[in-house]
Amino acid sequence: MTKVLEKSYIEYDIIIGGGGAAGLSLAYRLADSAFSHLKILVIEPDSKQGNDHTWCSWLEGNHIFDECATTFYSNIIFKSKFLTKQYPIQPYRYRLISADKFYNYVLDKISNCDHIVVQQGKVAKYQEKEGGVEVTLEDQKTYFGKQFFKCYIDELPSTKDVLYVDQHFKGWWIETQEPTFQTDTCTLMDFTIDQAGEVRFMYVLPISEKKALVEVAIFSNNLLSQEAYDLILQQYVEHHLNLKGYQIIEKEFGVIPMTDYDFKKFNTQKVIAIGSAGGAIKPSTGYAFSQIQVQCDYIIACLKEGKQIDMRKTKPLRQIMYDKTFLSVLLFGDVPGDKVFSDLFEKNKPQQIFKFLDERTNILEELKIMSTCDIGLFTKALIRIMK
Ligand SMILES: Cc1cc2nc3c(=O)[nH]c(=O)nc-3n(C[C@H](O)[C@H](O)[C@H](O)COP(=O)(O)OP(=O)(O)OC[C@H]3O[C@@H](n4cnc5c(N)ncnc54)[C@H](O)[C@@H]3O)c2cc1C
């Protein structure tokens, strides 16, 4: 016998908790008229006005969200003490999206769409009930959704139980007085800074001849003080880029988990985690934006075809093993990170590396890439994670 739902609930077909990269990527697709029969709610605590992230991805051909991209690069630079090289990356392009443009673009589309409501608020708890999920906000407002997409991380795994390292970033948007940057070329990774026994690299993303984002990324479980990140950035800008008359316009900071933690294990038919909360952050690199799109495309296909959503299908098992092995090598310091990435870039074309990291290579291509790394050390890492 079906129970009648309590009428005090406001009912939705889909509730999306968290309107960041993942939540809004899904909401954007659901704004399509094919889903106008659904009632959808997006819950997000933030007003999403500012530029809190800069998302880069390599892409082949045209893609969703190209329209709100700030720029595309056709060349990348890799630098380390072992290798300095500029690569053309056609047919790929390296795309930069500023979060503020992305938020405006998606929220604009949603605002013209009657079946999606955005509610400012923070999910305090959610509970599966018959027929759906009860979602309660911090202000005690309660909603009921037949399906709940959880797009925020509420608890990080304990670093003791899994392979885990934080990737922490700090970036400065800088403006120079003179034309300084080449707008079709970005520095993807520059390891020529002091590694301090960790994995540390800089990246430089110009959006005009006078404006660029200069960012430091560190893989380690020791967060620095804001002043320490600033010092690294200042030294890099002044001594590596040799810039003197520059202005800092904006700063960004963030921490993301690089881990083999199984984020998907708590998924049910009604509660599905996506984005960082759903394991979209690639454990070996920290990139997530493209994987978020893979996850959202998969969900949309399931909804259209009336199929059950099983997020494990978005990532092949052998890719999980590669990520674990790579992460283990970085974490245990079997080979210094700058050497690992230098080997990859020295012996493989970036197009092949991109395809591998996008998890679209076949086994033969993967074996070829692996043969360019230190096989002995990677095998040791593989044995370690199998134990
Ligand atoms: C500084 C930085 C730079 C990055 N650069 C790149 C890059 O270049 N390329 C790339 O691929 N990846 C990058 N990443 C990794 C990844 O793409 C981003 O972290 C991305 O934002 C993840 O999307 P998400 O939706 O999972 O999380 P978020 O975008 O962080 O969205 C989560 C949302 O949930 C909301 N929220 C939190 N708690 C609750 C709650 N209780 N109820 C409701 N809502 C809640 C938050 O306000 C937020 O809006 C970067 C990450 C950082 C931090």
CSV table of C-alpha atoms and ligand atoms in Angstrom, one decimal:
chain,number,residue,atom,x,y,z
A,1,MET,CA,0.0,0.0,0.0
A,2,THR,CA,1.4,3.4,-0.9
A,3,LYS,CA,1.5,5.9,1.9
A,4,VAL,CA,0.3,9.4,1.2
A,5,LEU,CA,3.1,11.9,1.6
A,6,GLU,CA,2.7,14.5,4.4
A,7,LYS,CA,1.3,17.6,2.8
A,8,SER,CA,3.4,20.0,4.9
A,9,TYR,CA,6.3,19.2,2.5
A,10,ILE,CA,7.0,21.2,-0.6
A,11,GLU,CA,7.5,18.5,-3.1
A,12,TYR,CA,10.0,18.3,-6.0
A,13,ASP,CA,11.0,15.6,-8.5
A,14,ILE,CA,14.6,16.6,-8.1
A,15,ILE,CA,16.5,18.5,-5.4
A,16,ILE,CA,20.0,19.6,-6.1
A,17,GLY,CA,21.9,20.4,-2.9
A,18,GLY,CA,24.8,22.7,-3.7
A,19,GLY,CA,24.9,25.1,-6.6
A,20,GLY,CA,28.7,25.0,-7.5
A,21,ALA,CA,30.3,23.6,-10.5
A,22,ALA,CA,28.5,20.2,-10.3
A,23,GLY,CA,25.1,21.3,-9.1
A,24,LEU,CA,24.8,24.1,-11.7
A,25,SER,CA,26.2,21.8,-14.4
A,26,LEU,CA,23.4,19.5,-13.7
A,27,ALA,CA,20.8,22.2,-13.3
A,28,TYR,CA,21.9,23.7,-16.7
A,29,ARG,CA,21.1,20.5,-18.5
A,30,LEU,CA,17.9,20.0,-16.6
A,31,ALA,CA,16.8,23.5,-17.8
A,32,ASP,CA,16.3,21.9,-21.2
A,33,SER,CA,12.6,21.8,-22.2
A,34,ALA,CA,12.8,18.0,-22.3
A,35,PHE,CA,12.7,18.2,-18.5
A,36,SER,CA,10.0,20.8,-18.2
A,37,HIS,CA,7.6,18.2,-16.8
A,38,LEU,CA,9.9,17.9,-13.7
A,39,LYS,CA,9.8,20.2,-10.7
A,40,ILE,CA,13.4,21.0,-9.7
A,41,LEU,CA,14.9,22.8,-6.7
A,42,VAL,CA,18.5,24.0,-6.3
A,43,ILE,CA,19.6,24.8,-2.8
A,44,GLU,CA,22.8,26.9,-2.4
A,45,PRO,CA,23.9,29.0,0.6
A,46,ASP,CA,26.0,31.4,-1.4
A,47,SER,CA,24.7,34.2,-3.7
A,48,LYS,CA,27.3,33.0,-6.4
A,49,GLN,CA,28.1,36.6,-7.5
A,50,GLY,CA,31.9,36.4,-7.1
A,51,ASN,CA,34.8,34.7,-8.9
A,52,ASP,CA,35.7,32.0,-6.4
A,53,HIS,CA,37.3,29.5,-8.8
A,54,THR,CA,39.0,29.4,-12.2
A,55,TRP,CA,38.3,26.1,-13.9
A,56,CYS,CA,40.6,24.8,-16.7
A,57,SER,CA,40.1,21.8,-18.9
A,58,TRP,CA,41.6,20.4,-22.1
A,59,LEU,CA,38.9,19.7,-24.7
A,60,GLU,CA,38.7,18.4,-28.2
A,61,GLY,CA,36.1,20.0,-30.4
A,62,ASN,CA,33.2,22.1,-29.0
A,63,HIS,CA,31.8,21.6,-25.6
A,64,ILE,CA,29.1,22.6,-23.2
A,65,PHE,CA,30.0,25.9,-21.5
A,66,ASP,CA,32.4,27.1,-24.3
A,67,GLU,CA,30.1,30.1,-24.5
A,68,CYS,CA,30.9,31.3,-21.0
A,69,ALA,CA,34.7,30.5,-21.3
A,70,THR,CA,37.0,33.5,-20.8
A,71,THR,CA,39.7,32.1,-23.1
A,72,PHE,CA,41.2,29.1,-24.9
A,73,TYR,CA,44.9,28.3,-25.3
A,74,SER,CA,46.4,26.4,-28.2
A,75,ASN,CA,49.9,25.9,-26.6
A,76,ILE,CA,51.0,24.8,-23.2
A,77,ILE,CA,54.3,25.1,-21.5
A,78,PHE,CA,55.8,22.5,-19.2
A,79,LYS,CA,58.8,23.3,-17.0
A,80,SER,CA,60.9,21.5,-14.5
A,81,LYS,CA,64.6,21.1,-13.8
A,82,PHE,CA,64.5,18.1,-16.2
A,83,LEU,CA,62.6,19.5,-19.1
A,84,THR,CA,61.3,22.8,-20.4
A,85,LYS,CA,59.1,22.6,-23.5
A,86,GLN,CA,56.3,24.4,-25.2
A,87,TYR,CA,53.8,22.1,-27.0
A,88,PRO,CA,51.1,22.9,-29.5
A,89,ILE,CA,48.0,20.9,-28.3
A,90,GLN,CA,45.7,20.9,-31.4
A,91,PRO,CA,43.2,19.4,-31.9
A,92,TYR,CA,42.8,20.1,-28.1
A,93,ARG,CA,42.3,23.5,-26.6
A,94,TYR,CA,42.9,24.3,-23.0
A,95,ARG,CA,39.8,26.2,-21.8
A,96,LEU,CA,39.6,28.7,-18.9
A,97,ILE,CA,36.3,29.4,-17.3
A,98,SER,CA,36.0,32.0,-14.5
A,99,ALA,CA,33.4,30.9,-12.0
A,100,ASP,CA,31.6,34.2,-12.0
A,101,LYS,CA,30.9,33.9,-15.7
A,102,PHE,CA,29.8,30.3,-15.3
A,103,TYR,CA,27.4,31.1,-12.4
A,104,ASN,CA,25.9,34.0,-14.4
A,105,TYR,CA,25.5,32.0,-17.5
A,106,VAL,CA,23.8,29.1,-15.8
A,107,LEU,CA,21.7,31.2,-13.4
A,108,ASP,CA,20.5,33.3,-16.3
A,109,LYS,CA,19.4,30.2,-18.2
A,110,ILE,CA,17.6,28.8,-15.1
A,111,SER,CA,15.9,32.1,-14.4
A,112,ASN,CA,14.1,31.9,-17.7
A,113,CYS,CA,12.9,28.5,-16.9
A,114,ASP,CA,9.6,27.8,-15.0
A,115,HIS,CA,10.4,24.4,-13.7
A,116,ILE,CA,13.6,25.2,-11.7
A,117,VAL,CA,13.6,27.1,-8.5
A,118,VAL,CA,16.8,28.3,-6.8
A,119,GLN,CA,16.6,28.6,-3.0
A,120,GLN,CA,19.3,30.3,-1.0
A,121,GLY,CA,20.0,28.1,2.1
A,122,LYS,CA,22.2,25.4,3.5
A,123,VAL,CA,21.2,21.7,3.7
A,124,ALA,CA,21.4,20.7,7.4
A,125,LYS,CA,20.3,17.1,6.9
A,126,TYR,CA,18.6,14.8,4.5
A,127,GLN,CA,16.8,11.6,5.2
A,128,GLU,CA,15.5,8.9,2.9
A,129,LYS,CA,11.8,8.3,3.3
A,130,GLU,CA,9.3,6.3,1.4
A,131,GLY,CA,9.1,7.7,-2.2
A,132,GLY,CA,12.0,10.1,-1.8
A,133,VAL,CA,14.2,12.2,0.4
A,134,GLU,CA,13.4,14.7,3.0
A,135,VAL,CA,15.8,17.7,2.9
A,136,THR,CA,16.0,20.0,5.8
A,137,LEU,CA,17.8,23.4,5.7
A,138,GLU,CA,19.6,25.1,8.6
A,139,ASP,CA,16.6,27.4,8.9
A,140,GLN,CA,14.4,24.3,9.3
A,141,LYS,CA,12.6,24.7,6.0
A,142,THR,CA,11.9,21.3,4.7
A,143,TYR,CA,11.5,20.0,1.2
A,144,PHE,CA,10.8,16.6,-0.3
A,145,GLY,CA,12.4,15.4,-3.4
A,146,LYS,CA,11.9,12.1,-5.3
A,147,GLN,CA,15.7,12.2,-5.9
A,148,PHE,CA,18.4,14.2,-4.1
A,149,PHE,CA,21.7,15.1,-5.9
A,150,LYS,CA,24.2,15.9,-3.2
A,151,CYS,CA,26.7,18.3,-4.7
A,152,TYR,CA,28.7,19.4,-1.6
A,153,ILE,CA,31.2,17.5,0.7
A,154,ASP,CA,30.1,17.5,4.3
A,155,GLU,CA,32.8,15.3,5.7
A,156,LEU,CA,36.2,14.4,4.4
A,157,PRO,CA,37.5,10.9,4.9
A,158,SER,CA,40.0,10.2,7.6
A,159,THR,CA,43.5,10.4,6.1
A,160,LYS,CA,44.4,7.2,8.0
A,161,ASP,CA,42.0,4.9,6.2
A,162,VAL,CA,42.7,5.8,2.6
A,163,LEU,CA,45.3,7.3,0.3
A,164,TYR,CA,44.8,11.0,0.9
A,165,VAL,CA,46.6,14.2,0.1
A,166,ASP,CA,45.3,17.8,0.0
A,167,GLN,CA,45.8,19.8,-3.1
A,168,HIS,CA,46.0,23.4,-2.0
A,169,PHE,CA,46.1,26.4,-4.3
A,170,LYS,CA,46.5,30.1,-4.0
A,171,GLY,CA,46.4,32.4,-7.0
A,172,TRP,CA,46.8,36.0,-7.8
A,173,TRP,CA,45.2,37.7,-10.7
A,174,ILE,CA,47.8,40.3,-11.7
A,175,GLU,CA,47.8,43.1,-14.2
A,176,THR,CA,51.0,44.6,-15.7
A,177,GLN,CA,51.5,48.0,-17.2
A,178,GLU,CA,53.2,46.7,-20.4
A,179,PRO,CA,52.0,43.9,-22.7
A,180,THR,CA,53.7,40.9,-21.1
A,181,PHE,CA,51.7,37.7,-21.8
A,182,GLN,CA,51.1,35.6,-24.9
A,183,THR,CA,47.4,35.0,-24.9
A,184,ASP,CA,47.4,31.7,-26.9
A,185,THR,CA,49.9,30.1,-24.5
A,186,CYS,CA,49.6,29.1,-20.9
A,187,THR,CA,52.0,27.5,-18.4
A,188,LEU,CA,50.4,24.3,-17.5
A,189,MET,CA,52.9,23.2,-14.9
A,190,ASP,CA,56.2,24.9,-13.8
A,191,PHE,CA,58.1,22.8,-11.2
A,192,THR,CA,61.1,25.0,-11.1
A,193,ILE,CA,60.2,26.4,-7.7
A,194,ASP,CA,61.5,25.0,-4.4
A,195,GLN,CA,59.7,21.7,-4.0
A,196,ALA,CA,60.3,21.7,-0.2
A,197,GLY,CA,60.0,17.9,-0.1
A,198,GLU,CA,56.5,18.1,-1.5
A,199,VAL,CA,54.9,18.3,-5.0
A,200,ARG,CA,54.7,22.0,-5.9
A,201,PHE,CA,54.1,23.7,-9.2
A,202,MET,CA,53.0,27.0,-10.6
A,203,TYR,CA,50.7,27.7,-13.4
A,204,VAL,CA,50.2,30.9,-15.4
A,205,LEU,CA,46.9,31.6,-17.3
A,206,PRO,CA,46.9,34.9,-19.3
A,207,ILE,CA,43.6,36.3,-20.3
A,208,SER,CA,45.1,39.3,-22.1
A,209,GLU,CA,48.5,40.6,-22.8
A,210,LYS,CA,48.4,42.5,-19.5
A,211,LYS,CA,46.4,40.2,-17.3
A,212,ALA,CA,47.0,36.7,-16.0
A,213,LEU,CA,46.2,34.3,-13.1
A,214,VAL,CA,49.4,33.1,-11.5
A,215,GLU,CA,48.8,30.2,-9.1
A,216,VAL,CA,50.7,27.8,-6.9
A,217,ALA,CA,49.4,24.3,-6.4
A,218,ILE,CA,50.8,22.1,-3.7
A,219,PHE,CA,50.1,18.4,-3.0
A,220,SER,CA,50.7,17.9,0.7
A,221,ASN,CA,48.8,17.6,4.0
A,222,ASN,CA,50.5,20.7,5.4
A,223,LEU,CA,48.6,23.8,4.6
A,224,LEU,CA,50.6,27.0,4.7
A,225,SER,CA,49.8,30.3,6.1
A,226,GLN,CA,48.3,32.8,3.6
A,227,GLU,CA,51.5,34.8,3.9
A,228,ALA,CA,53.6,31.8,2.9
A,229,TYR,CA,51.6,31.2,-0.3
A,230,ASP,CA,51.9,34.9,-1.0
A,231,LEU,CA,55.6,34.8,-0.6
A,232,ILE,CA,55.9,31.9,-3.1
A,233,LEU,CA,53.7,33.9,-5.6
A,234,GLN,CA,55.7,37.1,-5.1
A,235,GLN,CA,59.0,35.3,-5.7
A,236,TYR,CA,57.7,33.6,-8.7
A,237,VAL,CA,56.2,36.7,-10.3
A,238,GLU,CA,59.3,38.8,-9.6
A,239,HIS,CA,62.1,36.3,-10.1
A,240,HIS,CA,60.7,33.8,-12.5
A,241,LEU,CA,58.4,35.9,-14.6
A,242,ASN,CA,60.7,38.9,-14.0
A,243,LEU,CA,57.8,41.3,-13.5
A,244,LYS,CA,58.2,44.5,-11.5
A,245,GLY,CA,55.4,46.9,-12.2
A,246,TYR,CA,52.4,44.7,-11.6
A,247,GLN,CA,49.2,45.0,-9.5
A,248,ILE,CA,47.4,42.2,-7.7
A,249,ILE,CA,43.7,42.6,-8.6
A,250,GLU,CA,42.1,39.5,-7.0
A,251,LYS,CA,43.2,36.5,-5.1
A,252,GLU,CA,41.8,32.9,-5.0
A,253,PHE,CA,42.4,30.1,-2.5
A,254,GLY,CA,41.1,26.6,-2.2
A,255,VAL,CA,41.8,23.1,-0.9
A,256,ILE,CA,40.6,19.9,-2.5
A,257,PRO,CA,41.1,16.3,-1.6
A,258,MET,CA,43.1,14.0,-3.8
A,259,THR,CA,42.1,10.5,-2.5
A,260,ASP,CA,41.1,7.0,-3.4
A,261,TYR,CA,38.3,7.2,-0.9
A,262,ASP,CA,35.2,5.6,-2.3
A,263,PHE,CA,32.8,8.6,-2.4
A,264,LYS,CA,30.2,6.6,-4.3
A,265,LYS,CA,29.6,4.0,-1.6
A,266,PHE,CA,26.8,5.9,0.1
A,267,ASN,CA,24.9,6.5,-3.1
A,268,THR,CA,21.4,5.0,-3.2
A,269,GLN,CA,18.7,5.2,-5.9
A,270,LYS,CA,17.4,8.4,-4.2
A,271,VAL,CA,20.6,10.1,-2.9
A,272,ILE,CA,23.3,10.5,-5.5
A,273,ALA,CA,26.5,12.4,-4.8
A,274,ILE,CA,28.2,14.2,-7.8
A,275,GLY,CA,31.1,16.6,-8.2
A,276,SER,CA,33.7,16.6,-5.5
A,277,ALA,CA,31.2,14.8,-3.2
A,278,GLY,CA,30.8,12.1,-5.8
A,279,GLY,CA,34.5,11.4,-6.5
A,280,ALA,CA,34.8,13.6,-9.5
A,281,ILE,CA,38.2,15.0,-8.4
A,282,LYS,CA,40.8,12.9,-10.2
A,283,PRO,CA,42.9,11.5,-7.4
A,284,SER,CA,46.1,11.8,-9.4
A,285,THR,CA,45.8,15.4,-10.7
A,286,GLY,CA,43.0,17.3,-8.9
A,287,TYR,CA,41.2,18.1,-12.1
A,288,ALA,CA,37.4,17.7,-11.8
A,289,PHE,CA,35.5,20.0,-14.1
A,290,SER,CA,35.6,17.6,-17.1
A,291,GLN,CA,34.6,14.6,-15.0
A,292,ILE,CA,31.7,16.6,-13.5
A,293,GLN,CA,30.5,17.0,-17.1
A,294,VAL,CA,30.9,13.2,-17.7
A,295,GLN,CA,28.8,12.6,-14.5
A,296,CYS,CA,26.1,15.1,-15.5
A,297,ASP,CA,25.9,13.7,-19.1
A,298,TYR,CA,25.5,10.2,-17.7
A,299,ILE,CA,22.7,11.3,-15.3
A,300,ILE,CA,20.9,13.1,-18.1
A,301,ALA,CA,21.1,10.1,-20.3
A,302,CYS,CA,19.7,7.9,-17.5
A,303,LEU,CA,16.8,10.3,-16.8
A,304,LYS,CA,15.9,10.5,-20.5
A,305,GLU,CA,16.0,6.8,-20.9
A,306,GLY,CA,14.3,6.1,-17.6
A,307,LYS,CA,17.3,4.0,-16.5
A,308,GLN,CA,18.6,3.5,-12.9
A,309,ILE,CA,21.5,5.8,-12.1
A,310,ASP,CA,24.6,3.9,-11.1
A,311,MET,CA,27.5,6.4,-10.8
A,312,ARG,CA,30.1,3.7,-10.7
A,313,LYS,CA,29.5,3.4,-14.4
A,314,THR,CA,31.1,6.8,-14.9
A,315,LYS,CA,34.6,5.4,-14.1
A,316,PRO,CA,36.2,2.2,-15.4
A,317,LEU,CA,37.8,0.0,-12.7
A,318,ARG,CA,41.2,0.0,-14.3
A,319,GLN,CA,41.2,3.8,-14.2
A,320,ILE,CA,40.6,3.6,-10.5
A,321,MET,CA,43.7,1.4,-10.2
A,322,TYR,CA,45.8,3.8,-12.3
A,323,ASP,CA,44.7,6.7,-10.1
A,324,LYS,CA,45.4,4.8,-6.9
A,325,THR,CA,48.9,3.7,-8.2
A,326,PHE,CA,49.8,7.2,-9.3
A,327,LEU,CA,48.6,8.8,-6.1
A,328,SER,CA,50.5,6.2,-4.1
A,329,VAL,CA,53.7,7.1,-6.0
A,330,LEU,CA,53.2,10.8,-5.3
A,331,LEU,CA,52.3,10.2,-1.6
A,332,PHE,CA,55.0,7.8,-0.7
A,333,GLY,CA,57.6,9.9,-2.7
A,334,ASP,CA,58.8,6.8,-4.6
A,335,VAL,CA,59.8,9.3,-7.3
A,336,PRO,CA,59.7,13.1,-6.8
A,337,GLY,CA,56.5,14.5,-8.4
A,338,ASP,CA,58.5,16.8,-10.7
A,339,LYS,CA,60.3,13.8,-12.1
A,340,VAL,CA,57.1,11.8,-12.6
A,341,PHE,CA,55.4,14.6,-14.6
A,342,SER,CA,58.6,15.4,-16.5
A,343,ASP,CA,58.9,11.7,-17.6
A,344,LEU,CA,55.3,11.8,-18.8
A,345,PHE,CA,55.8,15.1,-20.8
A,346,GLU,CA,59.2,14.1,-22.1
A,347,LYS,CA,58.2,10.8,-23.6
A,348,ASN,CA,54.5,11.4,-24.5
A,349,LYS,CA,52.7,13.9,-26.6
A,350,PRO,CA,50.4,16.1,-24.4
A,351,GLN,CA,47.4,15.0,-26.6
A,352,GLN,CA,48.1,11.4,-25.5
A,353,ILE,CA,48.5,12.4,-21.8
A,354,PHE,CA,45.2,14.3,-22.0
A,355,LYS,CA,43.4,11.3,-23.5
A,356,PHE,CA,44.8,9.1,-20.8
A,357,LEU,CA,43.8,11.5,-18.0
A,358,ASP,CA,40.4,11.8,-19.6
A,359,GLU,CA,40.1,8.0,-19.2
A,360,ARG,CA,39.4,7.5,-22.9
A,361,THR,CA,42.5,5.5,-23.8
A,362,ASN,CA,42.5,1.8,-24.7
A,363,ILE,CA,44.7,-0.8,-22.9
A,364,LEU,CA,47.4,-0.7,-25.6
A,365,GLU,CA,47.6,3.1,-25.3
A,366,GLU,CA,47.7,2.9,-21.6
A,367,LEU,CA,50.5,0.3,-21.6
A,368,LYS,CA,52.5,2.6,-24.0
A,369,ILE,CA,52.2,5.5,-21.6
A,370,MET,CA,53.1,3.3,-18.6
A,371,SER,CA,56.2,2.1,-20.4
A,372,THR,CA,57.5,5.7,-20.4
A,373,CYS,CA,57.3,5.8,-16.6
A,374,ASP,CA,59.6,4.1,-14.1
A,375,ILE,CA,57.9,0.7,-14.3
A,376,GLY,CA,59.7,-0.8,-11.3
A,377,LEU,CA,58.6,1.9,-9.0
A,378,PHE,CA,55.0,2.0,-10.3
A,379,THR,CA,54.9,-1.8,-9.8
A,380,LYS,CA,56.1,-1.4,-6.3
A,381,ALA,CA,53.3,1.1,-5.7
A,382,LEU,CA,50.7,-1.2,-7.3
A,383,ILE,CA,51.8,-4.0,-4.9
A,384,ARG,CA,51.6,-1.6,-2.0
A,385,ILE,CA,48.0,-0.7,-2.7
A,386,MET,CA,46.9,-4.3,-3.4
A,387,LYS,CA,48.1,-5.3,0.1
B,1,LIG,C1,41.0,27.1,-6.3
B,1,LIG,C2,40.6,25.9,-7.1
B,1,LIG,C3,40.9,25.8,-8.4
B,1,LIG,C4,40.5,24.6,-9.2
B,1,LIG,N1,40.9,24.6,-10.5
B,1,LIG,C5,40.4,23.6,-11.2
B,1,LIG,C6,40.7,23.5,-12.6
B,1,LIG,O1,41.4,24.4,-13.2
B,1,LIG,N2,40.2,22.5,-13.3
B,1,LIG,C7,39.5,21.5,-12.8
B,1,LIG,O2,39.1,20.5,-13.5
B,1,LIG,N3,39.2,21.5,-11.5
B,1,LIG,C8,39.7,22.5,-10.7
B,1,LIG,N4,39.4,22.5,-9.3
B,1,LIG,C9,38.7,21.3,-8.7
B,1,LIG,C10,37.2,21.3,-8.9
B,1,LIG,O3,36.8,21.5,-10.3
B,1,LIG,C11,36.5,22.4,-8.2
B,1,LIG,O4,36.7,22.2,-6.8
B,1,LIG,C12,34.9,22.4,-8.4
B,1,LIG,O5,34.4,23.6,-8.0
B,1,LIG,C13,34.2,21.2,-7.8
B,1,LIG,O6,32.8,21.3,-8.0
B,1,LIG,P1,31.8,20.9,-6.9
B,1,LIG,O7,30.4,21.3,-7.4
B,1,LIG,O8,32.0,19.6,-6.5
B,1,LIG,O9,32.1,21.8,-5.7
B,1,LIG,P2,31.9,23.4,-5.5
B,1,LIG,O10,32.1,24.1,-6.8
B,1,LIG,O11,32.8,23.8,-4.4
B,1,LIG,O12,30.4,23.5,-5.1
B,1,LIG,C14,29.9,23.1,-3.9
B,1,LIG,C15,28.7,24.0,-3.6
B,1,LIG,O13,28.0,23.5,-2.5
B,1,LIG,C16,27.6,24.5,-1.6
B,1,LIG,N5,27.4,24.0,-0.3
B,1,LIG,C17,28.3,23.6,0.7
B,1,LIG,N6,27.6,23.1,1.7
B,1,LIG,C18,26.3,23.0,1.4
B,1,LIG,C19,25.2,22.6,2.1
B,1,LIG,N7,25.3,22.0,3.3
B,1,LIG,N8,24.0,22.7,1.5
B,1,LIG,C20,23.9,23.2,0.2
B,1,LIG,N9,25.0,23.7,-0.5
B,1,LIG,C21,26.2,23.6,0.1
B,1,LIG,C22,28.8,25.5,-1.7
B,1,LIG,O14,28.4,26.8,-1.3
B,1,LIG,C23,29.2,25.4,-3.2
B,1,LIG,O15,28.6,26.4,-4.0
B,1,LIG,C24,39.8,23.6,-8.6
B,1,LIG,C25,39.4,23.7,-7.2
B,1,LIG,C26,39.8,24.8,-6.5
B,1,LIG,C27,39.5,24.9,-5.0
